[in-house]
mmCIF file of C-alpha atoms in Angstrom:
data_model
loop_
_atom_site.group_PDB
_atom_site.id
_atom_site.type_symbol
_atom_site.label_atom_id
_atom_site.label_comp_id
_atom_site.label_asym_id
_atom_site.label_seq_id
_atom_site.Cartn_x
_atom_site.Cartn_y
_atom_site.Cartn_z
ATOM 1 C CA UNK A 294 0.035 0.185 -0.132
ATOM 2 C CA UNK A 295 1.541 3.619 -1.229
ATOM 3 C CA UNK A 296 0.396 7.161 0.824
ATOM 4 C CA UNK A 297 0.878 10.111 -0.551
ATOM 5 C CA UNK A 298 0.854 13.542 1.070
ATOM 6 C CA UNK A 299 0.568 17.030 0.236
ATOM 7 C CA UNK A 300 0.452 19.979 2.151
ATOM 8 C CA UNK A 301 -0.243 23.328 1.090
ATOM 9 C CA UNK A 302 0.853 26.426 2.983
ATOM 10 C CA UNK A 303 -0.840 29.545 2.204
ATOM 11 C CA UNK A 304 -0.425 32.983 4.067
ATOM 12 C CA UNK A 305 -2.368 34.740 5.478
ATOM 13 C CA UNK A 306 -3.976 38.208 4.555
ATOM 14 C CA UNK A 307 -3.306 39.202 8.013
ATOM 15 C CA UNK A 308 0.503 38.660 8.145
ATOM 16 C CA UNK A 309 2.257 41.483 6.296
ATOM 17 C CA UNK A 310 5.546 43.935 7.550
ATOM 18 C CA UNK A 311 4.049 46.439 9.642
ATOM 19 C CA UNK A 312 3.255 49.944 8.300
ATOM 20 C CA UNK A 313 2.114 53.060 9.784
ATOM 21 C CA UNK A 314 -1.458 54.343 9.531
ATOM 22 C CA UNK A 315 -2.049 57.150 6.159
ATOM 23 C CA UNK A 316 -4.071 59.378 8.527
ATOM 24 C CA UNK A 317 -6.834 61.325 6.886
ATOM 25 C CA UNK A 318 -4.742 62.690 4.360
ATOM 26 C CA UNK A 319 -4.511 59.730 2.317
ATOM 27 C CA UNK A 320 -7.756 58.860 2.959
ATOM 28 C CA UNK A 321 -8.782 61.986 1.800
ATOM 29 C CA UNK A 322 -6.605 61.856 -1.401
ATOM 30 C CA UNK A 323 -8.795 58.429 -2.358
ATOM 31 C CA UNK A 324 -11.573 59.384 -1.974
ATOM 32 C CA UNK A 325 -14.432 62.530 -1.993
ATOM 33 C CA UNK A 326 -14.491 62.471 1.025
ATOM 34 C CA UNK A 327 -15.580 65.664 1.688
ATOM 35 C CA UNK A 328 -18.596 65.139 0.456
ATOM 36 C CA UNK A 329 -19.833 62.134 1.992
ATOM 37 C CA UNK A 330 -19.227 64.594 5.338
ATOM 38 C CA UNK A 331 -21.043 67.162 4.501
ATOM 39 C CA UNK A 332 -24.177 65.325 4.049
ATOM 40 C CA UNK A 333 -23.497 63.782 7.193
ATOM 41 C CA UNK A 334 -24.500 66.868 8.710
ATOM 42 C CA UNK A 335 -27.725 66.449 7.845
ATOM 43 C CA UNK A 336 -27.931 63.091 8.801
ATOM 44 C CA UNK A 337 -31.019 62.521 11.559
ATOM 45 C CA UNK A 338 -29.498 61.374 14.281
ATOM 46 C CA UNK A 339 -27.500 64.008 16.459
ATOM 47 C CA UNK A 340 -24.058 61.727 17.332
ATOM 48 C CA UNK A 341 -23.575 61.162 13.022
ATOM 49 C CA UNK A 342 -23.841 65.339 12.688
ATOM 50 C CA UNK A 343 -21.661 65.555 15.374
ATOM 51 C CA UNK A 344 -18.930 62.917 14.645
ATOM 52 C CA UNK A 345 -18.841 64.079 10.667
ATOM 53 C CA UNK A 346 -18.800 67.880 11.352
ATOM 54 C CA UNK A 347 -15.767 66.909 13.813
ATOM 55 C CA UNK A 348 -14.437 65.160 10.523
ATOM 56 C CA UNK A 349 -15.366 68.546 8.625
ATOM 57 C CA UNK A 350 -13.644 70.192 11.236
ATOM 58 C CA UNK A 351 -10.493 68.628 10.327
ATOM 59 C CA UNK A 352 -9.868 68.915 7.230
ATOM 60 C CA UNK A 353 -6.768 70.638 4.792
ATOM 61 C CA UNK A 354 -7.942 73.521 3.443
ATOM 62 C CA UNK A 355 -7.619 72.003 -0.432
ATOM 63 C CA UNK A 356 -9.900 69.467 1.294
ATOM 64 C CA UNK A 357 -12.174 71.733 1.908
ATOM 65 C CA UNK A 358 -11.764 74.103 -1.341
ATOM 66 C CA UNK A 359 -14.642 73.271 -3.143
ATOM 67 C CA UNK A 360 -17.496 72.833 -1.025
ATOM 68 C CA UNK A 361 -17.291 76.588 0.122
ATOM 69 C CA UNK A 362 -21.266 77.394 -0.354
ATOM 70 C CA UNK A 363 -21.682 74.128 1.683
ATOM 71 C CA UNK A 364 -19.137 75.240 4.080
ATOM 72 C CA UNK A 365 -21.188 80.048 4.305
ATOM 73 C CA UNK A 366 -24.367 77.098 4.722
ATOM 74 C CA UNK A 367 -23.187 75.552 7.834
ATOM 75 C CA UNK A 368 -23.057 78.893 10.136
ATOM 76 C CA UNK A 369 -26.535 79.054 10.174
ATOM 77 C CA UNK A 370 -27.473 74.857 10.835
ATOM 78 C CA UNK A 371 -29.504 74.653 13.632
ATOM 79 C CA UNK A 372 -26.536 72.326 15.332
ATOM 80 C CA UNK A 373 -23.603 73.997 16.967
ATOM 81 C CA UNK A 374 -21.504 71.235 16.133
ATOM 82 C CA UNK A 375 -22.232 71.856 12.950
ATOM 83 C CA UNK A 376 -21.686 75.949 13.403
ATOM 84 C CA UNK A 377 -18.452 75.169 15.018
ATOM 85 C CA UNK A 378 -17.268 72.678 11.989
ATOM 86 C CA UNK A 379 -17.905 75.557 9.481
ATOM 87 C CA UNK A 380 -16.167 78.367 11.080
ATOM 88 C CA UNK A 381 -12.923 75.568 12.147
ATOM 89 C CA UNK A 382 -13.356 74.992 8.209
ATOM 90 C CA UNK A 383 -13.188 78.078 6.824
ATOM 91 C CA UNK A 384 -10.549 79.446 9.136
ATOM 92 C CA UNK A 385 -8.200 76.308 7.354
ATOM 93 C CA UNK A 386 -9.319 77.845 3.069
ATOM 94 C CA UNK A 387 -6.622 79.311 1.765
ATOM 95 C CA UNK A 388 -6.895 83.423 1.085
ATOM 96 C CA UNK A 389 -8.259 83.773 -1.947
ATOM 97 C CA UNK A 390 -10.958 81.818 -1.808
ATOM 98 C CA UNK A 391 -11.754 83.579 1.148
ATOM 99 C CA UNK A 392 -11.923 86.777 -0.620
ATOM 100 C CA UNK A 393 -14.329 85.157 -3.475
ATOM 101 C CA UNK A 394 -16.747 84.606 -0.192
ATOM 102 C CA UNK A 395 -15.732 87.963 1.286
ATOM 103 C CA UNK A 396 -20.023 89.666 0.002
ATOM 104 C CA UNK A 397 -21.166 86.274 1.704
ATOM 105 C CA UNK A 398 -19.524 86.312 4.324
ATOM 106 C CA UNK A 399 -20.317 89.875 4.493
ATOM 107 C CA UNK A 400 -23.942 89.498 4.718
ATOM 108 C CA UNK A 401 -23.469 87.022 7.167
ATOM 109 C CA UNK A 402 -22.314 89.824 9.811
ATOM 110 C CA UNK A 403 -26.666 90.406 10.511
ATOM 111 C CA UNK A 404 -26.437 87.218 11.584
ATOM 112 C CA UNK A 405 -25.860 86.671 15.734
ATOM 113 C CA UNK A 406 -24.660 83.801 15.974
ATOM 114 C CA UNK A 407 -22.088 83.747 13.683
ATOM 115 C CA UNK A 408 -21.307 87.310 13.523
ATOM 116 C CA UNK A 409 -17.768 87.056 16.217
ATOM 117 C CA UNK A 410 -16.431 84.079 13.617
ATOM 118 C CA UNK A 411 -16.978 86.261 11.036
ATOM 119 C CA UNK A 412 -14.488 89.199 11.646
ATOM 120 C CA UNK A 413 -12.195 87.340 12.857
ATOM 121 C CA UNK A 414 -12.630 85.042 9.149
ATOM 122 C CA UNK A 415 -12.198 88.647 7.352
ATOM 123 C CA UNK A 416 -9.560 89.908 9.504
ATOM 124 C CA UNK A 417 -7.882 86.797 8.059
ATOM 125 C CA UNK A 418 -7.368 88.732 4.409
ATOM 126 C CA UNK A 419 -4.733 90.547 3.760
ATOM 127 C CA UNK A 420 -4.896 94.523 4.467
ATOM 128 C CA UNK A 421 -6.153 96.227 0.742
ATOM 129 C CA UNK A 422 -8.270 92.676 -0.079
ATOM 130 C CA UNK A 423 -12.004 94.008 1.338
ATOM 131 C CA UNK A 424 -11.704 96.629 -0.839
ATOM 132 C CA UNK A 425 -14.476 96.089 -2.534
ATOM 133 C CA UNK A 426 -16.921 95.631 0.711
ATOM 134 C CA UNK A 427 -16.211 98.302 2.355
ATOM 135 C CA UNK A 428 -18.703 101.212 1.262
ATOM 136 C CA UNK A 429 -21.135 97.623 3.333
ATOM 137 C CA UNK A 430 -19.831 97.780 6.878
ATOM 138 C CA UNK A 431 -19.786 102.115 6.634
ATOM 139 C CA UNK A 432 -23.707 101.276 5.710
ATOM 140 C CA UNK A 433 -23.369 98.907 9.161
ATOM 141 C CA UNK A 434 -22.522 101.644 11.160
ATOM 142 C CA UNK A 435 -26.131 102.865 11.972
ATOM 143 C CA UNK A 436 -27.612 99.601 11.624
ATOM 144 C CA UNK A 437 -30.072 98.903 14.008
ATOM 145 C CA UNK A 438 -28.370 95.889 16.718
ATOM 146 C CA UNK A 439 -25.135 96.492 17.967
ATOM 147 C CA UNK A 440 -23.403 93.936 17.693
ATOM 148 C CA UNK A 441 -24.459 94.476 13.848
ATOM 149 C CA UNK A 442 -21.992 98.406 14.706
ATOM 150 C CA UNK A 443 -19.249 96.556 16.840
ATOM 151 C CA UNK A 444 -18.810 93.875 13.607
ATOM 152 C CA UNK A 445 -18.570 97.072 11.070
ATOM 153 C CA UNK A 446 -16.260 99.106 13.223
ATOM 154 C CA UNK A 447 -14.060 96.026 13.830
ATOM 155 C CA UNK A 448 -13.901 95.229 9.802
ATOM 156 C CA UNK A 449 -12.728 98.956 9.180
ATOM 157 C CA UNK A 450 -10.579 99.540 11.607
#
């Protein structure tokens, strides 16, 4: 009687060299993460909105450059986590993007919960960048709300 045995060995997928985590930057490069996160800001679950808002706030400026309008809309969101993420993300935008948004940002000075953040973001622009909207700050000096007048003085100063 003759017996023949064959043994086959196969490496498992999990056995590989150690590799460092590539982090959020590499994830951003591989898929349109920003769009998915912005979609989750409208989720019915508050925990999902909060987690998505925190992730949007951590994205690099280049990942946010094409979603400027959505970030502005987030400033008016009822969820404070979404609102704060928008402020953080807007601060990370390149100066060129903020310059393009200056009119919309000036319009946000009328909104009470965004006023201080908008002033801070607008002051990030280089001297002379706000020339196009300077007249609007002058007209806001006569606004009925003291906080709007304060914001106008800050921007003119």
